[in-house]
mmCIF file of N, CA, C and O in Angstrom:
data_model
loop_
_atom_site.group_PDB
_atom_site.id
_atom_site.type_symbol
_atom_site.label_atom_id
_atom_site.label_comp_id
_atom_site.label_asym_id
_atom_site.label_seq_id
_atom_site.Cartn_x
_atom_site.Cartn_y
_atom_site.Cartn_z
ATOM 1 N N UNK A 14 0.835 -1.179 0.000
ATOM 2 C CA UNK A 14 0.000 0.000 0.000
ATOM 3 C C UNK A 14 0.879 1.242 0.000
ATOM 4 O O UNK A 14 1.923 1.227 0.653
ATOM 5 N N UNK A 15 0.411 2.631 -0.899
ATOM 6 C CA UNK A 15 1.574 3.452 -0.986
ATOM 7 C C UNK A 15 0.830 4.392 0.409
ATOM 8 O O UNK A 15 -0.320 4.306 0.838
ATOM 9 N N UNK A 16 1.788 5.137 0.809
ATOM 10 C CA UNK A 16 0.942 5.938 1.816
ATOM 11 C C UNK A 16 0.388 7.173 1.238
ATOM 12 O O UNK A 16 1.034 7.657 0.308
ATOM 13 N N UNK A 17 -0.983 7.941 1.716
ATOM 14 C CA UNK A 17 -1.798 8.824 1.068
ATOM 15 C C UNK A 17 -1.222 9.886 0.798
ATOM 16 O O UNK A 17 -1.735 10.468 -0.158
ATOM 17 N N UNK A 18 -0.271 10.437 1.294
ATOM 18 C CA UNK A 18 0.562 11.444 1.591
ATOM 19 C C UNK A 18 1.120 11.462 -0.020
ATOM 20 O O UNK A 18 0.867 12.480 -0.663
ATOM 21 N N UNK A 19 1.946 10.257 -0.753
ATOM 22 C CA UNK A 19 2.769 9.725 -1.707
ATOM 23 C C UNK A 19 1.568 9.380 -2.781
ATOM 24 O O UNK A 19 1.835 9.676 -3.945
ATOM 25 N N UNK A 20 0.325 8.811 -2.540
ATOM 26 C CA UNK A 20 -1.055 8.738 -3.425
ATOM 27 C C UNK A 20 -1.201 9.600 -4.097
ATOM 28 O O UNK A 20 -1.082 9.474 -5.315
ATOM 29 N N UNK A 21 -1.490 10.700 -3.544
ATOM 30 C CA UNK A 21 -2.194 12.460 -3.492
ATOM 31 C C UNK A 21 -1.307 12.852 -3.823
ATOM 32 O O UNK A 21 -1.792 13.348 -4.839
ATOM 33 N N UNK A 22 0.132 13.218 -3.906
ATOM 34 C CA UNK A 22 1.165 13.644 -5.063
ATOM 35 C C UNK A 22 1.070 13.026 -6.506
ATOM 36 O O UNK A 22 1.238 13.645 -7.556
ATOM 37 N N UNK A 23 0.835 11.979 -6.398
ATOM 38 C CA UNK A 23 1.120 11.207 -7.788
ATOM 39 C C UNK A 23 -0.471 11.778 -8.729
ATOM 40 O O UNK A 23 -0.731 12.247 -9.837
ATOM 41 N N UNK A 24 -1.130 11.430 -7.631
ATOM 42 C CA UNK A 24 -2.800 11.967 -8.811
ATOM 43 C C UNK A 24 -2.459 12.770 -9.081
ATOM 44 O O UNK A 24 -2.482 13.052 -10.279
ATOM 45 N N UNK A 25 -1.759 13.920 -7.850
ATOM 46 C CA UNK A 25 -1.910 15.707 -8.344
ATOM 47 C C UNK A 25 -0.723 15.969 -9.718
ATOM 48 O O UNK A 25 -0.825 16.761 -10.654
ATOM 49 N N UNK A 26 0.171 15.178 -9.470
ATOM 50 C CA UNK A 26 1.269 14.976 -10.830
ATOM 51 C C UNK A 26 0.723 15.003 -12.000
ATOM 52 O O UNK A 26 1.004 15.800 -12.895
ATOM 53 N N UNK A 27 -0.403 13.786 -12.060
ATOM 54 C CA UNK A 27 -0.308 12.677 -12.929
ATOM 55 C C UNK A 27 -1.545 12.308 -13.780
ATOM 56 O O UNK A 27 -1.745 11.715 -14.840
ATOM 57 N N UNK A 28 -2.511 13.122 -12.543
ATOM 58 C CA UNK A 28 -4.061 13.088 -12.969
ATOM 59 C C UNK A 28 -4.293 11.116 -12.596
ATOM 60 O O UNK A 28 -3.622 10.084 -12.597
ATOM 61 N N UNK A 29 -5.885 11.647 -12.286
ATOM 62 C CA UNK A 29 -6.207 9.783 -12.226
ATOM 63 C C UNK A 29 -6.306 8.688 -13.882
ATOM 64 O O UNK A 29 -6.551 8.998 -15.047
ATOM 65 N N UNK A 30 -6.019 7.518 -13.290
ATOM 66 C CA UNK A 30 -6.392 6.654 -13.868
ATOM 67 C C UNK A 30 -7.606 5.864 -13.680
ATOM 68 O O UNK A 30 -7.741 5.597 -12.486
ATOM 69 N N UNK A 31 -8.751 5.284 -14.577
ATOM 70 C CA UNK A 31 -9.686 4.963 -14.874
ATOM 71 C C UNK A 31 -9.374 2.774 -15.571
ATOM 72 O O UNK A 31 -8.846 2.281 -16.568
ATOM 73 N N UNK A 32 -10.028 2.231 -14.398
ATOM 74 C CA UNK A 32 -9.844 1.164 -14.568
ATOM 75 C C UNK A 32 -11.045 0.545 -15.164
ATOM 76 O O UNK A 32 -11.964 0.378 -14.363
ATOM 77 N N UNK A 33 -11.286 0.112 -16.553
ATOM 78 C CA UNK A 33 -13.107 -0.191 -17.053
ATOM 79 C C UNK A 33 -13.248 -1.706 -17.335
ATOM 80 O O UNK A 33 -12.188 -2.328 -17.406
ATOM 81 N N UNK A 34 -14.364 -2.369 -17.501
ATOM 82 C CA UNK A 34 -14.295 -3.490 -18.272
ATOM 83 C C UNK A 34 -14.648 -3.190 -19.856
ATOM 84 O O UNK A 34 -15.304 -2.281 -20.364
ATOM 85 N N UNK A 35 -14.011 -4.223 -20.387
ATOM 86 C CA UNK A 35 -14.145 -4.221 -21.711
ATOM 87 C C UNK A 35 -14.573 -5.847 -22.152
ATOM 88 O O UNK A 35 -14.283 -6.947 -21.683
ATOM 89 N N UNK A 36 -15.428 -5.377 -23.318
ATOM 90 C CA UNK A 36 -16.261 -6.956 -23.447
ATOM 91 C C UNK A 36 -17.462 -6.644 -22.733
ATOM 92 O O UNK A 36 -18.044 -5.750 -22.119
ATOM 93 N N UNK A 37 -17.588 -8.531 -23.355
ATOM 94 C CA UNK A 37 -18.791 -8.918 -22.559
ATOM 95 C C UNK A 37 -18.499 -8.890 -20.667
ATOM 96 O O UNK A 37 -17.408 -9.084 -20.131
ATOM 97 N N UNK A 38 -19.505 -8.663 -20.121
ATOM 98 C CA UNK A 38 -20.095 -8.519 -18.622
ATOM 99 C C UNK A 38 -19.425 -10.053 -18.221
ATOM 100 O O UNK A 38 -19.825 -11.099 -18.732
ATOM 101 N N UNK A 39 -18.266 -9.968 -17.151
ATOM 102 C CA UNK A 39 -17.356 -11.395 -16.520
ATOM 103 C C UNK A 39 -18.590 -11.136 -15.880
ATOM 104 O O UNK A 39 -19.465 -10.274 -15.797
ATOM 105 N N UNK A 40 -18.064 -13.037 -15.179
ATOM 106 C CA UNK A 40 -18.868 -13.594 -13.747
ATOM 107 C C UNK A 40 -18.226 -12.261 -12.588
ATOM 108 O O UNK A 40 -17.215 -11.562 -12.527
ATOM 109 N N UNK A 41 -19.670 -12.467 -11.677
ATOM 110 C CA UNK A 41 -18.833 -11.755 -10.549
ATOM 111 C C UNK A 41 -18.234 -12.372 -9.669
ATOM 112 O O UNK A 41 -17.399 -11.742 -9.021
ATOM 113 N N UNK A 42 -18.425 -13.551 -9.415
ATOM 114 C CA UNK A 42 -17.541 -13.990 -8.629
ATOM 115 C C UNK A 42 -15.788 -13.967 -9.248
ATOM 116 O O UNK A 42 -14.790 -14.055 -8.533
ATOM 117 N N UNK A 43 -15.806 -13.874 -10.229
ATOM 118 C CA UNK A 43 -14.302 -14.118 -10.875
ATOM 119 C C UNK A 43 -13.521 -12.772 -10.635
ATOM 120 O O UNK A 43 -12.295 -12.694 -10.720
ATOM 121 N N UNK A 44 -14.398 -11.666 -10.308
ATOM 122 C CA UNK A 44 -14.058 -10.118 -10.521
ATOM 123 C C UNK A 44 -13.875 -9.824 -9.246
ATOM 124 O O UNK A 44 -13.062 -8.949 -8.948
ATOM 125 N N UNK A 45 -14.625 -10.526 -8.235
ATOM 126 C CA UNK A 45 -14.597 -10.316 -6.589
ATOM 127 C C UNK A 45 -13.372 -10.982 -6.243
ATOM 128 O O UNK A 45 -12.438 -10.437 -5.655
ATOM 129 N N UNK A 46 -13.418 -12.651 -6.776
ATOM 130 C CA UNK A 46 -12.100 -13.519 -6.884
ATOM 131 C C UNK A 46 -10.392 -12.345 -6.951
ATOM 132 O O UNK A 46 -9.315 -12.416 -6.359
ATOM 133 N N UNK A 47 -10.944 -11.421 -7.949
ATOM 134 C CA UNK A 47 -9.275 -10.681 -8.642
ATOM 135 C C UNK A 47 -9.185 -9.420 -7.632
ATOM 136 O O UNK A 47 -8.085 -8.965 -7.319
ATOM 137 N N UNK A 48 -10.566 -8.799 -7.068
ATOM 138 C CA UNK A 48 -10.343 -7.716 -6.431
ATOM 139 C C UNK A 48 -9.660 -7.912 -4.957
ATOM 140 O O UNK A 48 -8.860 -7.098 -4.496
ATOM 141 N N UNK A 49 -10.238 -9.549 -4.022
ATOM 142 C CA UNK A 49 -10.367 -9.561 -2.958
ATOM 143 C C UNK A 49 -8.451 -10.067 -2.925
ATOM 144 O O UNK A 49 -7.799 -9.484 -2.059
ATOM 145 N N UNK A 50 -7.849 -10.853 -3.624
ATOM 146 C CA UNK A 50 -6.631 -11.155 -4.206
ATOM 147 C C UNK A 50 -5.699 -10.318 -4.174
ATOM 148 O O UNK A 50 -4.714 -10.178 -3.449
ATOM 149 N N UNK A 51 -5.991 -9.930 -4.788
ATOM 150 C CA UNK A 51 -5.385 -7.663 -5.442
ATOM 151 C C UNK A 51 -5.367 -6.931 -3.873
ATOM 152 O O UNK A 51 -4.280 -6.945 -3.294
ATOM 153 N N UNK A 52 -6.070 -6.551 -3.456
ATOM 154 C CA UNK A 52 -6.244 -5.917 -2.492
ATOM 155 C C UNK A 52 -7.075 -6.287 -0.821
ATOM 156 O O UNK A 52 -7.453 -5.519 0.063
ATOM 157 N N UNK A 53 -7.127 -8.018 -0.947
ATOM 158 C CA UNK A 53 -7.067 -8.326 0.356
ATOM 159 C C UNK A 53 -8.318 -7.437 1.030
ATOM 160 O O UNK A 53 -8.216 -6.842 2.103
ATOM 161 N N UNK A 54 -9.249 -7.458 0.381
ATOM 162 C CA UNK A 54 -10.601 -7.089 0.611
ATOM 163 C C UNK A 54 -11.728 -8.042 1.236
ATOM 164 O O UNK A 54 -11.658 -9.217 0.876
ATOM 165 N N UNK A 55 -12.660 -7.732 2.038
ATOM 166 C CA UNK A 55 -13.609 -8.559 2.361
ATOM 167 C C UNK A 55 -14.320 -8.813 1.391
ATOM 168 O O UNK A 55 -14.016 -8.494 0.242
ATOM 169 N N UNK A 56 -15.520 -9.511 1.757
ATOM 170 C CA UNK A 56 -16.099 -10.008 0.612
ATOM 171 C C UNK A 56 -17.479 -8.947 0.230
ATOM 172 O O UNK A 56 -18.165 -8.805 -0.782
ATOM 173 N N UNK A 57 -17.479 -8.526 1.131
ATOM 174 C CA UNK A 57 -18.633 -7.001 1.016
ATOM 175 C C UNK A 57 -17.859 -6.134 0.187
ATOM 176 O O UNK A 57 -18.305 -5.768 -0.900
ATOM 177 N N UNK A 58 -16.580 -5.720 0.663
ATOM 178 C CA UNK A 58 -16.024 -4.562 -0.093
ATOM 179 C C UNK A 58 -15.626 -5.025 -1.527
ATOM 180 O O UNK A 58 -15.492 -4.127 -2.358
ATOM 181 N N UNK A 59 -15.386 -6.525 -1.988
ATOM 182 C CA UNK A 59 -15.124 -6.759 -3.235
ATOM 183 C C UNK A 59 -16.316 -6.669 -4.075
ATOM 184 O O UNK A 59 -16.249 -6.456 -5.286
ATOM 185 N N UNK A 60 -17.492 -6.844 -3.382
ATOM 186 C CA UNK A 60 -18.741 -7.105 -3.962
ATOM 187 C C UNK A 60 -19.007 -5.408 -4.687
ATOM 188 O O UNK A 60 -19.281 -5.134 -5.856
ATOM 189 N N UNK A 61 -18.781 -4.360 -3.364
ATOM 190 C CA UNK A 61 -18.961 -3.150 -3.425
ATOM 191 C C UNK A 61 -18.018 -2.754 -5.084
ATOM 192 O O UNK A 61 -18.483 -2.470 -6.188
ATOM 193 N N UNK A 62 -16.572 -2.895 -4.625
ATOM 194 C CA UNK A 62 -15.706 -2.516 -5.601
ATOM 195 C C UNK A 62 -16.278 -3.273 -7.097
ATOM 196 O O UNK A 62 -16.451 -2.610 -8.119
ATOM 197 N N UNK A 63 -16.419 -4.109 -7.054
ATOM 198 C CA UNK A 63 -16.970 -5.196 -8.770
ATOM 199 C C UNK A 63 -18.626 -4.349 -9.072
ATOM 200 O O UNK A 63 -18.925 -3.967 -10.203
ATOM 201 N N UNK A 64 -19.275 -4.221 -8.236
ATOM 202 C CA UNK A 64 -20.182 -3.110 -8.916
ATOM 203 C C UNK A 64 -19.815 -2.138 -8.932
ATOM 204 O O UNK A 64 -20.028 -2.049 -10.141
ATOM 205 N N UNK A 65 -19.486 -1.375 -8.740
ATOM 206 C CA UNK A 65 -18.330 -0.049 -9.562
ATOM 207 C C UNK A 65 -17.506 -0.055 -10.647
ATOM 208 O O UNK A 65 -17.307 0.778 -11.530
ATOM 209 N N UNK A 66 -17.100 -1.048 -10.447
ATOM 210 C CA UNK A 66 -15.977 -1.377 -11.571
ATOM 211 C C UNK A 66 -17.102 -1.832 -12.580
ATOM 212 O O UNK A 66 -16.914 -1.247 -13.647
ATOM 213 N N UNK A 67 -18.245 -2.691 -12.637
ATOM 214 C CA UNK A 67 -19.233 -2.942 -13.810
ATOM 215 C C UNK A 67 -20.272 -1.684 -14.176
ATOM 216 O O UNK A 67 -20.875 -1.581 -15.244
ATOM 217 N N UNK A 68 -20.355 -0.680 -12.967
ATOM 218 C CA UNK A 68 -20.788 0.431 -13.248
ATOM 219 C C UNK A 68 -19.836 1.966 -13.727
ATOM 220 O O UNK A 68 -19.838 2.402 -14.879
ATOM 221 N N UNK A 69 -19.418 2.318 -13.092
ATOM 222 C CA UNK A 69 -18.508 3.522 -13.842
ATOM 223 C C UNK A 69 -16.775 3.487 -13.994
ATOM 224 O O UNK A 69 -15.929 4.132 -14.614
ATOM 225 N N UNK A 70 -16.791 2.501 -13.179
ATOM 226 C CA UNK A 70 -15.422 1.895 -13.479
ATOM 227 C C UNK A 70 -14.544 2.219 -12.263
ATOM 228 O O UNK A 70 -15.157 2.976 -11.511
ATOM 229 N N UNK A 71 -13.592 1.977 -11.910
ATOM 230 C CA UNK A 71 -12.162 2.160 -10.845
ATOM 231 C C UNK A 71 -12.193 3.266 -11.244
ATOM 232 O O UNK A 71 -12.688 3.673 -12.295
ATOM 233 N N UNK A 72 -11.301 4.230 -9.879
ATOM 234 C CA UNK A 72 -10.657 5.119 -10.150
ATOM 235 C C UNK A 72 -8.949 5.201 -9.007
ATOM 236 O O UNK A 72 -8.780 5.229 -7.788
ATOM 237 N N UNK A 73 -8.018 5.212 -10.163
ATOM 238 C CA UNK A 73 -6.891 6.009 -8.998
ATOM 239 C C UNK A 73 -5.751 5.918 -9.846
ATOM 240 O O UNK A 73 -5.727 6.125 -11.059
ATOM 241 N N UNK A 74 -4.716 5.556 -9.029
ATOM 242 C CA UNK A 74 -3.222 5.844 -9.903
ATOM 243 C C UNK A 74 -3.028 5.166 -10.812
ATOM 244 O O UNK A 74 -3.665 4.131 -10.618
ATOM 245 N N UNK A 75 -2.462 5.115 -11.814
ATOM 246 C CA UNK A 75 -1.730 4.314 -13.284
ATOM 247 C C UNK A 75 -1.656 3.216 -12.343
ATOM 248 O O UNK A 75 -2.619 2.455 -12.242
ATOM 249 N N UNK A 76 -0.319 3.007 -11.444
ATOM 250 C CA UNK A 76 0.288 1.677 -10.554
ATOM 251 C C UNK A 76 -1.088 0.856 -10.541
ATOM 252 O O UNK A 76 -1.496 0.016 -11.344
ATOM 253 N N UNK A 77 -1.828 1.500 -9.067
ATOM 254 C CA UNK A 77 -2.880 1.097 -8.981
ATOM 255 C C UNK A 77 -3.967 0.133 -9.768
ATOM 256 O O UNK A 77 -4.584 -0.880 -9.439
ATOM 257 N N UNK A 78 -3.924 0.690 -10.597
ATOM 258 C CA UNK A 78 -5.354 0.428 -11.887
ATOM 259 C C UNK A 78 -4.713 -0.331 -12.563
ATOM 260 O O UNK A 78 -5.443 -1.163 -13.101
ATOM 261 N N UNK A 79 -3.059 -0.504 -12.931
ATOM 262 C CA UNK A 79 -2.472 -1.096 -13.828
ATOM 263 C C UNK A 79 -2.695 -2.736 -13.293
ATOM 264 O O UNK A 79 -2.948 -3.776 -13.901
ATOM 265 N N UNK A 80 -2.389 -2.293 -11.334
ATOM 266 C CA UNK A 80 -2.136 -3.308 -10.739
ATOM 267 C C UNK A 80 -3.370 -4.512 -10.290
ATOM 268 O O UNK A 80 -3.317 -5.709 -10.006
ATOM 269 N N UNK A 81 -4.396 -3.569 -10.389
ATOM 270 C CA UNK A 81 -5.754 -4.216 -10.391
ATOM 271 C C UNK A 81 -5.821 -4.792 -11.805
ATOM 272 O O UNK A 81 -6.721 -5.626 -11.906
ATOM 273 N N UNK A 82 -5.274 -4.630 -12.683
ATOM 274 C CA UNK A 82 -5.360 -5.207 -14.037
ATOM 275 C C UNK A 82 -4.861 -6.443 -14.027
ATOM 276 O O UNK A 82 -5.606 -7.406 -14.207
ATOM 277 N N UNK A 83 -3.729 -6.566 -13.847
ATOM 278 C CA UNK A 83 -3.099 -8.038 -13.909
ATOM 279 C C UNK A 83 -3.847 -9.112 -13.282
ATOM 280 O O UNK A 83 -4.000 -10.305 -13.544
ATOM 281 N N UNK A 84 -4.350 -8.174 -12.198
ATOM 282 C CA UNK A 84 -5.023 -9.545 -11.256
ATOM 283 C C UNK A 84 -6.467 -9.977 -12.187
ATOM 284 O O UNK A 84 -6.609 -11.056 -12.762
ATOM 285 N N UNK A 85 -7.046 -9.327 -12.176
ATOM 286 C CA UNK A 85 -7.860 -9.362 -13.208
ATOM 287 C C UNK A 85 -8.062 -9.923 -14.633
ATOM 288 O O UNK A 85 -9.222 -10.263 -14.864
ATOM 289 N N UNK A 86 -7.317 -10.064 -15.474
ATOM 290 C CA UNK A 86 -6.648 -10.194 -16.436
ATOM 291 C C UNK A 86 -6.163 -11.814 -15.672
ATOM 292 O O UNK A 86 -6.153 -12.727 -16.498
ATOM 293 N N UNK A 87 -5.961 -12.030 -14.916
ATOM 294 C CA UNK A 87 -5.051 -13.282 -14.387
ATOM 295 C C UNK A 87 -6.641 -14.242 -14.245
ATOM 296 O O UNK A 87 -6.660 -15.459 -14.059
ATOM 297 N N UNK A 88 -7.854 -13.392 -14.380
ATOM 298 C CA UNK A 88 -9.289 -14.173 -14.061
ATOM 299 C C UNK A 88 -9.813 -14.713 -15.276
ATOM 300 O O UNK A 88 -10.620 -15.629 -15.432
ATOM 301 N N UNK A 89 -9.106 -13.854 -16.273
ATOM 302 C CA UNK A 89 -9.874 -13.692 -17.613
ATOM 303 C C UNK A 89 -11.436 -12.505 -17.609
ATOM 304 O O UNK A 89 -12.588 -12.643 -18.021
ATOM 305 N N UNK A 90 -10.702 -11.398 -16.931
ATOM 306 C CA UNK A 90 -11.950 -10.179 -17.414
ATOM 307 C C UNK A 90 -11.123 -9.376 -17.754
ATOM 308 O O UNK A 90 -10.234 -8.771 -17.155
ATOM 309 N N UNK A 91 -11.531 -9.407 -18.950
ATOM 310 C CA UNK A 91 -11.490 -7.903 -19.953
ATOM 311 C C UNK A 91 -11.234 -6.895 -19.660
ATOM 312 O O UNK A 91 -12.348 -6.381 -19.552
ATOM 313 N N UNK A 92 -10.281 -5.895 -19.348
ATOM 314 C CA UNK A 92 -10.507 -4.536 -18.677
ATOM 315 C C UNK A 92 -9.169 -4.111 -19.301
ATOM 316 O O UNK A 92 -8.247 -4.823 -19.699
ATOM 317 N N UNK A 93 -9.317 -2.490 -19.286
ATOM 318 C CA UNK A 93 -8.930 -1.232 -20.144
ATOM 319 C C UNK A 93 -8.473 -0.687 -18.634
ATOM 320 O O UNK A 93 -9.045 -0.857 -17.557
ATOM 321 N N UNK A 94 -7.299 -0.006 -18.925
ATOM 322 C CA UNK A 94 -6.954 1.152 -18.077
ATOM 323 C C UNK A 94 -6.553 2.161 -19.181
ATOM 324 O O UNK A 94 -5.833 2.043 -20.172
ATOM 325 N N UNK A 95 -7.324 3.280 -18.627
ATOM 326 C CA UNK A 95 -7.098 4.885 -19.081
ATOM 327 C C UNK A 95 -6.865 5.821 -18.633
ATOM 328 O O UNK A 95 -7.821 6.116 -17.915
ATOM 329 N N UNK A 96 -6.089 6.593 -18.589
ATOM 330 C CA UNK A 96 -5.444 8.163 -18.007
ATOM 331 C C UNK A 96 -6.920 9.037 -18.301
ATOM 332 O O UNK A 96 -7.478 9.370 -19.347
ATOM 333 N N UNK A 97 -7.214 9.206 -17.035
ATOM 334 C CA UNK A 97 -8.427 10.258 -17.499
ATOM 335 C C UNK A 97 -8.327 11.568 -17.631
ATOM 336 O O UNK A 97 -7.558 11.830 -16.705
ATOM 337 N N UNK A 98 -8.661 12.918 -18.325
ATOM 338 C CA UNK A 98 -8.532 13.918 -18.760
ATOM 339 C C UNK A 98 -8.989 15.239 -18.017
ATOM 340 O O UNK A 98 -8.667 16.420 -18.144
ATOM 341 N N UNK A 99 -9.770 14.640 -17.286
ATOM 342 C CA UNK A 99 -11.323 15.519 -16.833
ATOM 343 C C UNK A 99 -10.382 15.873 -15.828
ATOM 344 O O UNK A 99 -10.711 16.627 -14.912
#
């Protein structure tokens, strides 16, 4: 985990990154499977995070989003990371 202090520099650097699915709609259990993995989440908060992520998508650092990718990607779901603009 980076500390918030070192987080909050890098967004303010760097602007956020945007973690989406792409494709067809994965199982959720496979997406809860990559989140709870990834980040050692309960099973409420993976549930929470995988409807977000199927609704407007992740948000935070490149690392981050990159790093939620692999795991993900390691499930077989589809997902895009993007530097967002806004």
């Amino acid at each position: 985990m980076t500390p918030e202090y070192i987080r909050q520099a890098l967004l303010q650097a760097h602007g956020p990154a945007q973690l989406r699915l792409t494709g067809e709609a994965p199982s959720l259990a496979l997406v809860m499977k990559a989140l709870r993995e990834a980040q050692e989440l309960t099973l409420g908060e993976a549930r929470a995070r995988a409807a977000q992520l199927a609704a407007s998508g992740l948000v935070g650092t490149l690392v981050e989003m990159e790093f939620l990718a692999i795991h993900l990607r390691e499930q077989a779901v589809a997902v895009a990371v993007d530097l967002r603009t806004e």
